[in-house]
XYZ file of C-alpha atoms in Angstrom:
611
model
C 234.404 107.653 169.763
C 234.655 110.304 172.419
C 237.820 112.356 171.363
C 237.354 115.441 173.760
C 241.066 114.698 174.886
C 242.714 114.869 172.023
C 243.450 117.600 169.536
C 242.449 115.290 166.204
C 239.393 115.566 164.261
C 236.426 112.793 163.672
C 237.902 111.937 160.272
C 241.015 111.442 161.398
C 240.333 109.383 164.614
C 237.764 107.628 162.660
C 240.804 107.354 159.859
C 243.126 106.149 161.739
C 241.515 104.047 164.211
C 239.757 102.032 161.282
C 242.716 101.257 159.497
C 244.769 100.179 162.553
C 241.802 97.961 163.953
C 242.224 96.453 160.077
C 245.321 95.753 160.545
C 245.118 94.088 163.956
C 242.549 91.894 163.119
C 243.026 90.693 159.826
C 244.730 87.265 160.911
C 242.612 87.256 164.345
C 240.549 84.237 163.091
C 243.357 81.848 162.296
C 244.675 82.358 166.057
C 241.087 81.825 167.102
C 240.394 78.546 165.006
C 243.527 76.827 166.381
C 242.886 77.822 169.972
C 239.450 76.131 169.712
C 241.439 72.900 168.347
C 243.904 72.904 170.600
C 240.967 72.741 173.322
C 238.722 70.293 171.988
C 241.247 67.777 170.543
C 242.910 67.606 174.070
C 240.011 66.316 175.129
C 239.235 62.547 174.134
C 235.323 63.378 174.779
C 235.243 66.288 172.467
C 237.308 64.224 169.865
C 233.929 61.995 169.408
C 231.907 64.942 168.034
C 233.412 65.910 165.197
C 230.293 67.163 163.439
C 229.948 69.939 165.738
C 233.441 70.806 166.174
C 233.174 71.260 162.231
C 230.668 73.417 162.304
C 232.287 75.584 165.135
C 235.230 75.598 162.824
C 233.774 76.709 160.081
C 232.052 79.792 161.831
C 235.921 80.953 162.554
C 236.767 80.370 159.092
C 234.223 82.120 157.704
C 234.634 84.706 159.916
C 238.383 84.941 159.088
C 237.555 85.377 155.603
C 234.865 88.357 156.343
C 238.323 90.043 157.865
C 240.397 89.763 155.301
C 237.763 90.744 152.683
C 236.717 93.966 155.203
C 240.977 94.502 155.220
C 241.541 94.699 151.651
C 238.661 97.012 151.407
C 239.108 99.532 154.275
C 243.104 100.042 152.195
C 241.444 100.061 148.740
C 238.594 102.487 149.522
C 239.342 106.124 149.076
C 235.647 107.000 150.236
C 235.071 105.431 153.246
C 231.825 105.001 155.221
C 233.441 104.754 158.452
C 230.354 104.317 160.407
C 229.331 100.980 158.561
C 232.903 99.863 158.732
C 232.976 100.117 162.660
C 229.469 98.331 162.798
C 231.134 95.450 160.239
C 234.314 95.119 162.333
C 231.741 95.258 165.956
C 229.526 92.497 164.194
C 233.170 90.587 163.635
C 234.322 90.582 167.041
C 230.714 90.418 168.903
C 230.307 86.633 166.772
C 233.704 85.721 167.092
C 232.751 86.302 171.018
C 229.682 84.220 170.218
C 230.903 81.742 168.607
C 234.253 81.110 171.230
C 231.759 80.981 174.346
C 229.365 78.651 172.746
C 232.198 76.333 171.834
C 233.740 76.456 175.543
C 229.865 76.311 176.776
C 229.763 72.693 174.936
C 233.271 71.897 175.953
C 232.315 72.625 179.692
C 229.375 70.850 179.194
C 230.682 67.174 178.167
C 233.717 67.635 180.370
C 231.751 68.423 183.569
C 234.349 67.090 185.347
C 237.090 69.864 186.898
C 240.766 68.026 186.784
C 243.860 69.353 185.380
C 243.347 68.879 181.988
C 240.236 70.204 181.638
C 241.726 73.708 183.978
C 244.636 73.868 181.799
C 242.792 73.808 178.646
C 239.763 75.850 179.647
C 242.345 78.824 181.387
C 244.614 78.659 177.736
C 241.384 79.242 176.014
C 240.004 82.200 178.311
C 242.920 83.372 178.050
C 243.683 83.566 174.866
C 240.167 84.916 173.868
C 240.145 87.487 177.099
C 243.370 88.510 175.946
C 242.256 89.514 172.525
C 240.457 92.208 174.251
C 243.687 94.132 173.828
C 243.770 93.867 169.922
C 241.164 96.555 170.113
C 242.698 99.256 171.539
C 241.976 101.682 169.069
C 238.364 101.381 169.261
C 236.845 100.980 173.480
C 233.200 100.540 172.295
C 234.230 97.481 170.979
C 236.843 96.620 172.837
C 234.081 97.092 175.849
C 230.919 94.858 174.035
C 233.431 92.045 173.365
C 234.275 91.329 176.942
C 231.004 91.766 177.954
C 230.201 88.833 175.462
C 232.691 86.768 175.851
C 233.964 87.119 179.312
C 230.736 87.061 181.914
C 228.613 84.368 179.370
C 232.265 82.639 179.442
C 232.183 82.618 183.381
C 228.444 81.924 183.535
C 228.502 78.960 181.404
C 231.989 77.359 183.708
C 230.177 77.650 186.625
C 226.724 76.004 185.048
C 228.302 72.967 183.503
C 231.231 72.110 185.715
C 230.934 70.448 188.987
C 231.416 71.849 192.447
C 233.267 73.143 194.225
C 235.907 73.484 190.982
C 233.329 75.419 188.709
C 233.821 78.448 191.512
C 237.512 78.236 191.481
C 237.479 78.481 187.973
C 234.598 81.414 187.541
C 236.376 83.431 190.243
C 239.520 82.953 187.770
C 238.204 83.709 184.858
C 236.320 86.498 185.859
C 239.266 87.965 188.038
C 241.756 87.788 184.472
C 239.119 89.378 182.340
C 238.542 92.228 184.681
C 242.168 92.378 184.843
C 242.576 92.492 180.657
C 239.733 95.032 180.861
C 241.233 97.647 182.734
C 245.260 97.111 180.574
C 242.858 97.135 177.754
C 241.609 101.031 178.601
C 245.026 101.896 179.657
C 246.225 101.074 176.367
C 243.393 102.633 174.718
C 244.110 105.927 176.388
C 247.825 105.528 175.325
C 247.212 104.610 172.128
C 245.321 107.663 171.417
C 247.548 110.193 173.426
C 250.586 108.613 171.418
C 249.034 108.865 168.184
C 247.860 112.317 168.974
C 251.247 113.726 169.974
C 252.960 111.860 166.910
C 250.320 113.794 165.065
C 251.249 117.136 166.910
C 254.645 116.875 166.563
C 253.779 116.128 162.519
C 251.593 119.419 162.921
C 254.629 121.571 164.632
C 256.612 120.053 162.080
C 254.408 121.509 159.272
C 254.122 124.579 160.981
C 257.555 124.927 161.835
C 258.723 124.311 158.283
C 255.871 126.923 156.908
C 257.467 129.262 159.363
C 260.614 129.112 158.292
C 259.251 129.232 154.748
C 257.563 132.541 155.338
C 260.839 133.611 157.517
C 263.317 133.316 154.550
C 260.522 134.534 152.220
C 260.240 137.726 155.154
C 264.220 138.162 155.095
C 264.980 137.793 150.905
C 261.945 140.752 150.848
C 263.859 142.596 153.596
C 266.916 142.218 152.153
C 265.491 143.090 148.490
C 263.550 146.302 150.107
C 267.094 147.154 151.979
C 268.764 146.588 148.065
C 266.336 148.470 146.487
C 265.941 151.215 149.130
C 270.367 151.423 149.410
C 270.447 151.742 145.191
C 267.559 154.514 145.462
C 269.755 156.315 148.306
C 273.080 155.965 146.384
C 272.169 157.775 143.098
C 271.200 161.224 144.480
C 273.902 160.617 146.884
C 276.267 160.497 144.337
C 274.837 163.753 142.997
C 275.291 165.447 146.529
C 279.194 164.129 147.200
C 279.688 164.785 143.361
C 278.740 168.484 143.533
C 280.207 169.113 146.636
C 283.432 167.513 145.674
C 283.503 169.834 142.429
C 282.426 173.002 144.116
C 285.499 172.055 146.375
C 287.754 172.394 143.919
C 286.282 175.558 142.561
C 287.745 179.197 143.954
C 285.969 179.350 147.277
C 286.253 181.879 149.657
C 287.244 180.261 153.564
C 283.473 180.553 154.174
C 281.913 178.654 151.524
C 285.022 176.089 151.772
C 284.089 175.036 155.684
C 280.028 175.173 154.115
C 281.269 172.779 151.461
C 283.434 170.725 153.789
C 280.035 169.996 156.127
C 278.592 168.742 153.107
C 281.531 166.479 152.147
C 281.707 164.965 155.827
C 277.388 164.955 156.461
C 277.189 162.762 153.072
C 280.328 160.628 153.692
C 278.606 159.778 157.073
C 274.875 158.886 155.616
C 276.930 156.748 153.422
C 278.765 154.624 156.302
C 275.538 154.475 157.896
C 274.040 153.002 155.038
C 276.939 150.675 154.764
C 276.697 149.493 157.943
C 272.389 149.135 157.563
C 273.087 147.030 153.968
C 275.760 144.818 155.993
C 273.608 144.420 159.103
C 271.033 142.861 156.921
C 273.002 140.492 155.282
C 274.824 139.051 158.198
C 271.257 138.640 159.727
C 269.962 137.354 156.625
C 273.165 134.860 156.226
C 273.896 136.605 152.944
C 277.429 137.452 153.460
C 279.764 135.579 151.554
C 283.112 135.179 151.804
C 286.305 135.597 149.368
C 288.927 133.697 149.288
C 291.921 135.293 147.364
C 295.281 135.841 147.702
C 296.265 139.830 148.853
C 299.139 141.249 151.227
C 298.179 141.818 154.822
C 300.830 144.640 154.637
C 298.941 146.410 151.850
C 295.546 146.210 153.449
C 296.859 148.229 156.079
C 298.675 150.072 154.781
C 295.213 151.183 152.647
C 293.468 151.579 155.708
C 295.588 154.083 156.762
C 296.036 156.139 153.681
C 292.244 155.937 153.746
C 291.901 157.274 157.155
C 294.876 159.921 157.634
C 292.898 162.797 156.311
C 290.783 162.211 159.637
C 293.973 163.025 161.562
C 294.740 165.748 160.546
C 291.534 167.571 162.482
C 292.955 165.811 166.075
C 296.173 166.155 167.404
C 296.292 162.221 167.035
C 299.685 160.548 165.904
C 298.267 157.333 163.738
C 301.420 154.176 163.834
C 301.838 150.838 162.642
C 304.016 148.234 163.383
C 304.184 145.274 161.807
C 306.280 142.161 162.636
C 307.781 139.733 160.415
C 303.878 138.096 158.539
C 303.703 136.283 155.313
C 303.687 138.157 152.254
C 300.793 136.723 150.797
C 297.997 134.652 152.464
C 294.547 133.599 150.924
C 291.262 134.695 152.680
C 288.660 138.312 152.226
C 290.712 141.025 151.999
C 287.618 143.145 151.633
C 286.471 142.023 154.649
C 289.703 142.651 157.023
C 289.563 146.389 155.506
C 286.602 146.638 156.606
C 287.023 145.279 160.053
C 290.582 147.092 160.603
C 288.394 150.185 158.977
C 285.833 149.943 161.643
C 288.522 149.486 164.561
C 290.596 152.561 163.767
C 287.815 154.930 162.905
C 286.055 153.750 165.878
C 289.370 154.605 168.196
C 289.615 158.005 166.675
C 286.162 158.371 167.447
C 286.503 158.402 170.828
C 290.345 159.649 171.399
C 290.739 163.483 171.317
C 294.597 163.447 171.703
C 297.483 161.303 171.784
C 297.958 158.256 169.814
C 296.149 155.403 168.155
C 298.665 152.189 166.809
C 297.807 149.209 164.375
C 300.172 146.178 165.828
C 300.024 143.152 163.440
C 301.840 139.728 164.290
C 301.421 136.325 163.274
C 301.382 133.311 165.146
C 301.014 129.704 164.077
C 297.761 127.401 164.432
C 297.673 123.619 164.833
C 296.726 123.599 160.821
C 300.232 123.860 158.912
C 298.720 124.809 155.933
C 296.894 128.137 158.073
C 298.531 131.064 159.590
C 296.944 133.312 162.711
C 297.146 136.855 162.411
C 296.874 139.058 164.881
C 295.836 142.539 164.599
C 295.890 145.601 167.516
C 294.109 148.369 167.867
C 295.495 150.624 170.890
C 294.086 154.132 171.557
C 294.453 156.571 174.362
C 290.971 157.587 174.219
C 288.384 158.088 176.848
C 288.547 154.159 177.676
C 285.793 151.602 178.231
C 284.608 151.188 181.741
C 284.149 147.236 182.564
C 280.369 147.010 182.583
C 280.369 148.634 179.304
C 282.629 146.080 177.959
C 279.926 143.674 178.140
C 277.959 145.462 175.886
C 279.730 147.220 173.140
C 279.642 144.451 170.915
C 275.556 144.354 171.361
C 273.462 145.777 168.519
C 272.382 149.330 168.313
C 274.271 149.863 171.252
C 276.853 152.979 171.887
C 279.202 153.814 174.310
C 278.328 157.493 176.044
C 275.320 157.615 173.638
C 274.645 160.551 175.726
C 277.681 162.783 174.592
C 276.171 164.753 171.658
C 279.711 165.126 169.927
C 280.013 161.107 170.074
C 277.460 160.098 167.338
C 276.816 156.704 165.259
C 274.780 153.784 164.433
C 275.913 151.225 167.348
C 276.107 149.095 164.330
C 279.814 149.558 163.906
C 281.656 146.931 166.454
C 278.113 144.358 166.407
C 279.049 144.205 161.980
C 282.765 143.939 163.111
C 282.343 140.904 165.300
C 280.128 138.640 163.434
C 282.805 139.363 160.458
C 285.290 138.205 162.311
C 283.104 135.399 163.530
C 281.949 134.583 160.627
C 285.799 134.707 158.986
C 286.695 132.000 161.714
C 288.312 134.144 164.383
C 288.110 135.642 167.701
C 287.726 139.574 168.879
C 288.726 141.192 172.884
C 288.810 144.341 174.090
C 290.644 145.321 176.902
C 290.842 148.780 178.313
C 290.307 151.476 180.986
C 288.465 154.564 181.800
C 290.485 157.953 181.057
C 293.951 155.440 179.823
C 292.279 154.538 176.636
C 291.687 151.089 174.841
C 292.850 147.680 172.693
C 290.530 145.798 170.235
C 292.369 142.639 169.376
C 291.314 140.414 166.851
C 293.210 137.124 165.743
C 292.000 135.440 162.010
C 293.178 131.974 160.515
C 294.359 132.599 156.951
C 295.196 130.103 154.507
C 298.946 130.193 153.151
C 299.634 130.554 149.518
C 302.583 130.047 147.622
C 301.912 132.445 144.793
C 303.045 135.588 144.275
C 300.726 137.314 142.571
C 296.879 137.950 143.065
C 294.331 136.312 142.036
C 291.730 138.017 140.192
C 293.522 140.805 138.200
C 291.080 143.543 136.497
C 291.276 141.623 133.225
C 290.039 138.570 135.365
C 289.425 135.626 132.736
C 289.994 138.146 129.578
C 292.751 138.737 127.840
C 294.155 141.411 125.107
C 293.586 144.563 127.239
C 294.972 147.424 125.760
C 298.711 148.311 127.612
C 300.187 152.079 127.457
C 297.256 153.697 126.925
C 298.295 157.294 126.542
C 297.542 159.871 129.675
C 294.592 162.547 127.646
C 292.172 159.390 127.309
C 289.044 159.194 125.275
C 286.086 158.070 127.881
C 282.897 157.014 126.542
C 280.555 157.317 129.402
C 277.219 155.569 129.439
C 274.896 156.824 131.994
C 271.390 157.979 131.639
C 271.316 160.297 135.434
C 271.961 163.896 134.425
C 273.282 164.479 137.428
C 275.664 161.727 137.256
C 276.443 162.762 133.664
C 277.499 166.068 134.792
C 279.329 164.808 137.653
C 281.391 162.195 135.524
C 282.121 164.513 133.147
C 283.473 167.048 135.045
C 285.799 164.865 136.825
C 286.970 162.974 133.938
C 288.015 166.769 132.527
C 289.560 167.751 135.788
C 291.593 164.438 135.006
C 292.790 165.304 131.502
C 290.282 162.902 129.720
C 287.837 163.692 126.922
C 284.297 162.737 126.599
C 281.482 161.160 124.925
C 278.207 160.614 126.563
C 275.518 158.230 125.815
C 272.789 157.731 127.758
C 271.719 154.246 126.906
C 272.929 150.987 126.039
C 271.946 150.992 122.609
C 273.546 154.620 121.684
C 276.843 152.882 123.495
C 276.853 150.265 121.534
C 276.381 152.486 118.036
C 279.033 154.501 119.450
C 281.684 151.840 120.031
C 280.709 150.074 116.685
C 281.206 153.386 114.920
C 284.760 155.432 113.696
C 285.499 156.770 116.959
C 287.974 154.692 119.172
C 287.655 154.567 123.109
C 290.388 154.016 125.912
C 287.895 152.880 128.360
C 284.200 152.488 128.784
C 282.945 153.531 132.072
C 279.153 151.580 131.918
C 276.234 152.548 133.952
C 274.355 148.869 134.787
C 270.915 150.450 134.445
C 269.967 151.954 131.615
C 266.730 151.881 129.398
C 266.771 149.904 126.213
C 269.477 147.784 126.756
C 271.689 147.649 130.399
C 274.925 147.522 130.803
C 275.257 143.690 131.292
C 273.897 143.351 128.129
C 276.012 145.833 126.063
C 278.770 144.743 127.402
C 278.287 141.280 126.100
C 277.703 142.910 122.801
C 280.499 144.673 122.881
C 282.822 141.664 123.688
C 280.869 139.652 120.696
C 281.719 142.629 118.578
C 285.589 142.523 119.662
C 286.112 138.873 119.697
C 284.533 138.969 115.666
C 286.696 141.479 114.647
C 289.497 140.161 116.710
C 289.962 142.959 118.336
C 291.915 143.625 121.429
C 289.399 144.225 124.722
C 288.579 147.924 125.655
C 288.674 147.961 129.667
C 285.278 148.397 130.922
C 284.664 149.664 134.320
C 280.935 149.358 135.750
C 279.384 152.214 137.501
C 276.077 151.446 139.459
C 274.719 152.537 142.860
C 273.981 148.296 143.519
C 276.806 146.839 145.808
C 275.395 143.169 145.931
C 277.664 139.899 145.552
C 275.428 139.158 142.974
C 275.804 142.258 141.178
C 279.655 142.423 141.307
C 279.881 139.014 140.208
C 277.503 139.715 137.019
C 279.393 142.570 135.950
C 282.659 140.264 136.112
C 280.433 137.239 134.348
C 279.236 140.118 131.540
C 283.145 140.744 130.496
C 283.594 143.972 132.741
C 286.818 144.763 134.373
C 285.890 146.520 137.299
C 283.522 148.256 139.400
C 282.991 151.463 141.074
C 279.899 152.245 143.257
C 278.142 154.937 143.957
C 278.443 157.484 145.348
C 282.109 157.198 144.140
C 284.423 160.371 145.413
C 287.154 162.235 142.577
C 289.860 160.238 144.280
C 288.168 156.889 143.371
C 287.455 157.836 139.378
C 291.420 159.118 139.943
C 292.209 156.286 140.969
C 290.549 153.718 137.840
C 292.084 156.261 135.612
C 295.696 156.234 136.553
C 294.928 152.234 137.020
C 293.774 152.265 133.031
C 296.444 155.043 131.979
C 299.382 152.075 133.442
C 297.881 149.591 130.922
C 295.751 147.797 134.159
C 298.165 145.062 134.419
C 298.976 144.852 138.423
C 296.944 144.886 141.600
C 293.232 146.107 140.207
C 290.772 143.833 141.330
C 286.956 143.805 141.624
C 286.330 144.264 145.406
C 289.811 147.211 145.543
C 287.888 149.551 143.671
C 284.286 149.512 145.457
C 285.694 149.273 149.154
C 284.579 152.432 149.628
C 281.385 151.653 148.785
């Protein structure tokens, strides 16, 4: 078969084509065998010679069988000669062709006579063997030698044994039909093929397409594992370069050093947002992100933003405000995520605002679901404003508004992060502003209502028995196996009134909390040689729970800030986690949280915000 047209190999048009044809044909016989009968035995002169109408008969029959047999085989047969098959199924149709004109050549030949019986039978039966010329379809070489056989010898033999002038009547007819059947008969052969082949294509872009997106999540879970790996390789020196210059802070500096030490402070606090902002990037593009959904007070979340932010103000003259309307006290949703948008809003404002005054506005508003509140959060400014072209763009990735002032720096990551979280938490974000008068980022989120009044996931989330009162000089046992860190932790934990013990793998922790000395709290490094800190932490929880003992708080230190992480320190029996590069104010922070017994508002994503 010429296939030039089509975008399918020999096997599979051969495939294909042979199986169809099977199928097609199988019961072809039958329908042949009672057209023949229903031609001669309407005829009262055929009905005298039933010897040869047997034999005619039985030529179908057998024929019938020899298409059934070559069916059952052609489905059966994993190796399949397909040539021999197509000369089996040509030798099929070319008899049956052979066999249907030599019956209508006898039945034309002892009803010379043209009347309307004889017309009526002899057009049924052309027509009904003409018109099996579009069975074949799939195959046009034999679709082609079966009219040939059975449609001119059929027209040659009317006009030889009928009389005139009806025998010319009747070859003109027959003649004109089977050209007719000959040409619907390509047609459908094309359009059987070009069907098939774009069902086939469509199977092929299917396959493709699926491989694609195969290879495309495989391509983003190794981006998003490089961008993991790559964030926990940056975090542990960074720790050791905020660490140092935090201590060296508080050490007796003259005003030079200080402002040398401050740079350092500010350059590392802003590789670390831009890291942020890279790690968060990748997961909303990777569809990573997921969502909490706790109970937390809107109040306090901004109220934490702007304790957060207020040592920023103090280098402008910039008045920071809030003003917040009557909201619920509690609603369920990611309060992570709103500091983190409201984070991005306000530090983005006094980015761009030399003087005067930047407000947070928050009001509520109800939604058409009564079990969901709306809240709506402002950010005014009277910075340098947003000119209306620009407007269009600022939420665009990469892109930064007067990216050519030099004093104006950033990612252009900031706003594009702060939209799809909002997006992605179900609400809406605007902007409305004007150049030199200064700007308004508004942003409205559905939250879910609550009716409890306390949160959700305390420290102790799931354990019980933590230790209350502990008293203010506690006894740390720190396992980390960084020097650096070591030194770091240490010296802020004695800047904080604790004491010591450092291990530097999971193992020596372990021998150290199964041994005489007793610990307040265990601050646990998650990757450590021998054993990690998942693991000893399990141990350590078998250990208490045997000796019915109550729970030491455990507080996870590691430079990973994954979902998956967080959630495997809470799953190992840790309290809490702290990422790094943590700042004095954070470890400050767990401490006083561990010296008040950690009974209140500690939860696993309030202590690594910063990270």
């Amino acid at each position: 078969m010429n296939n030039s047209r089509y975008a399918l190999d020999d096997k599979q048009v051969n495939d294909i084509s042979l199986k169809d044809l099977a199928k097609r044909s199988r019961y072809g016989g039958i329908f042949y065998l009672l057209a023949f009968w229903a031609a001669v035995f309407s005829s009262a002169t055929a009905r005298e010679h039933l010897d040869t109408i047997g034999v005619f008969s039985g030529c179908f029959m057998l024929l019938q069988i020899y298409r059934l047999v070559l069916f059952f085989k052609v489905f059966s047969s994993h190796d399949i000669d397909y040539p021999s098959y197509f000369s089996r199924y040509a030798f099929i149709y070319n008899s049956s062709a052979i066999v249907w004109v030599s019956g209508s050549a006898w039945l034309f030949y002892i009803n010379p006579i043209v009347d309307l019986a004889v017309t009526i039978n002899m057009m049924a039966a052309a027509g009904i063997s003409i018109g099996g010329i579009t069975v074949l379809a799939p195959s046009y070489k034999i679709m082609r030698s079966y009219w040939l056989l059975i449609c001119l010898p059929f027209a040659l033999s009317a006009g030889v044994f009928l009389n005139e002038p009806g025998n010319l009547i009747v070859v003109g007819l027959i003649l004109g039909y089977g050209l007719f059947i000959l040409m619907t008969g390509k047609q459908q052969n094309r359009a059987y093929w070009q069907a098939l082949n774009d069902n086939l294509k469509l199977s092929e872009q299917a396959e493709e397409l699926e491989k694609a997106r195969i290879a495309a999540e495989l391509a983003g879970q190794a981006k998003a594992d490089f961008l993991s790996s790559m964030t926990h390789e940056l975090r542990t020196p960074m720790n050791g370069v905020l660490g140092m210059a935090q201590l060296l802070a508080m050490g007796d500096l003259n005003e030079k050093q200080q402002q040398q030490v401050t740079v350092i402070n500010n350059a590392g606090r802003t590789l670390m947002h831009i890291i942020n902002n890279i790690l968060d990037y990748s997961k909303i593009n990777a569809e990573q992100l997921e969502l909490e959904k706790v109970a937390f007070s809107p109040r306090k979340v901004v109220d934490e933003v702007m304790l957060l932010l207020s040592p920023q103000f103090e280098k402008k003259p910039i008045t920071l405000t809030c003003a917040i309307d009557d909201i619920p006290e509690l609603v369920q949703g990611d309060s992570f995520r709103l500091h983190q948008i409201l984070y991005n809003l306000v530090g983005n404002a006094f980015k761009f605002t030399d003087e005067g005054t930047i407000s947070i506005e928050v009001s509520s508003k109800q939604s058409d679901d009564d079990k969901t509140v709306i809240l709506s959060f402002a950010i005014r400014d009277t910075g340098i404003g947003i000119s209306s072209e620009e407007q269009q763009q600022i939420f665009e990735q990469f892109y930064q508004v007067n990216h050519f002032n030099p004093n104006i720096r950033g990612t252009g990551l900031g706003l594009s992060i702060t939209q799809r979280l909002v997006e992605l938490m179900g609400g809406t974000i605007s902007v409305e502003s004007e150049v030199g008068v200064g700007s308004t980022f508004t942003i409205e989120i559905p939250f879910a209502l609550t009716v409890q009044t306390a949160f959700k996931e305390p420290l102790a989330s799931g354990h019980t028995g933590i230790k209350p009162n502990l008293p203010a000089n506690l006894h740390v046992l720190l396992a980390e196996d960084n020097k650096v860190n070591q030194m770091i932790c240490e010296q802020f934990f004695y800047k904080l009134g604790c004491s010591v013990d450092l291990v530097e793998t999971g193992v020596m922790a372990l021998e150290r909390f199964n041994g005489s000395q007793h610990y307040d709290v265990i601050f646990m490094d998650c990757n450590m040689p021998e054993m990690d800190g998942f693991s000893t932490t399990v141990a350590i929880r078998q250990i208490e729970k045997s000796k019915g003992l109550n729970q030491t708080p455990i507080i996870a230190l590691t430079a990973h800030v994954e979902e998956g992480i967080k959630r495997q320190c809470l799953d190992s029996g840790m309290n809490a986690f702290i990422s790094k590069p943590f700042l004095f104010e954070d470890l400050e922070s767990m401490v006083n949280k561990v010296r008040a017994g950690m009974r209140n508002d500690i939860t696993l994503k309030e202590v690594s915000k910063k990270s």
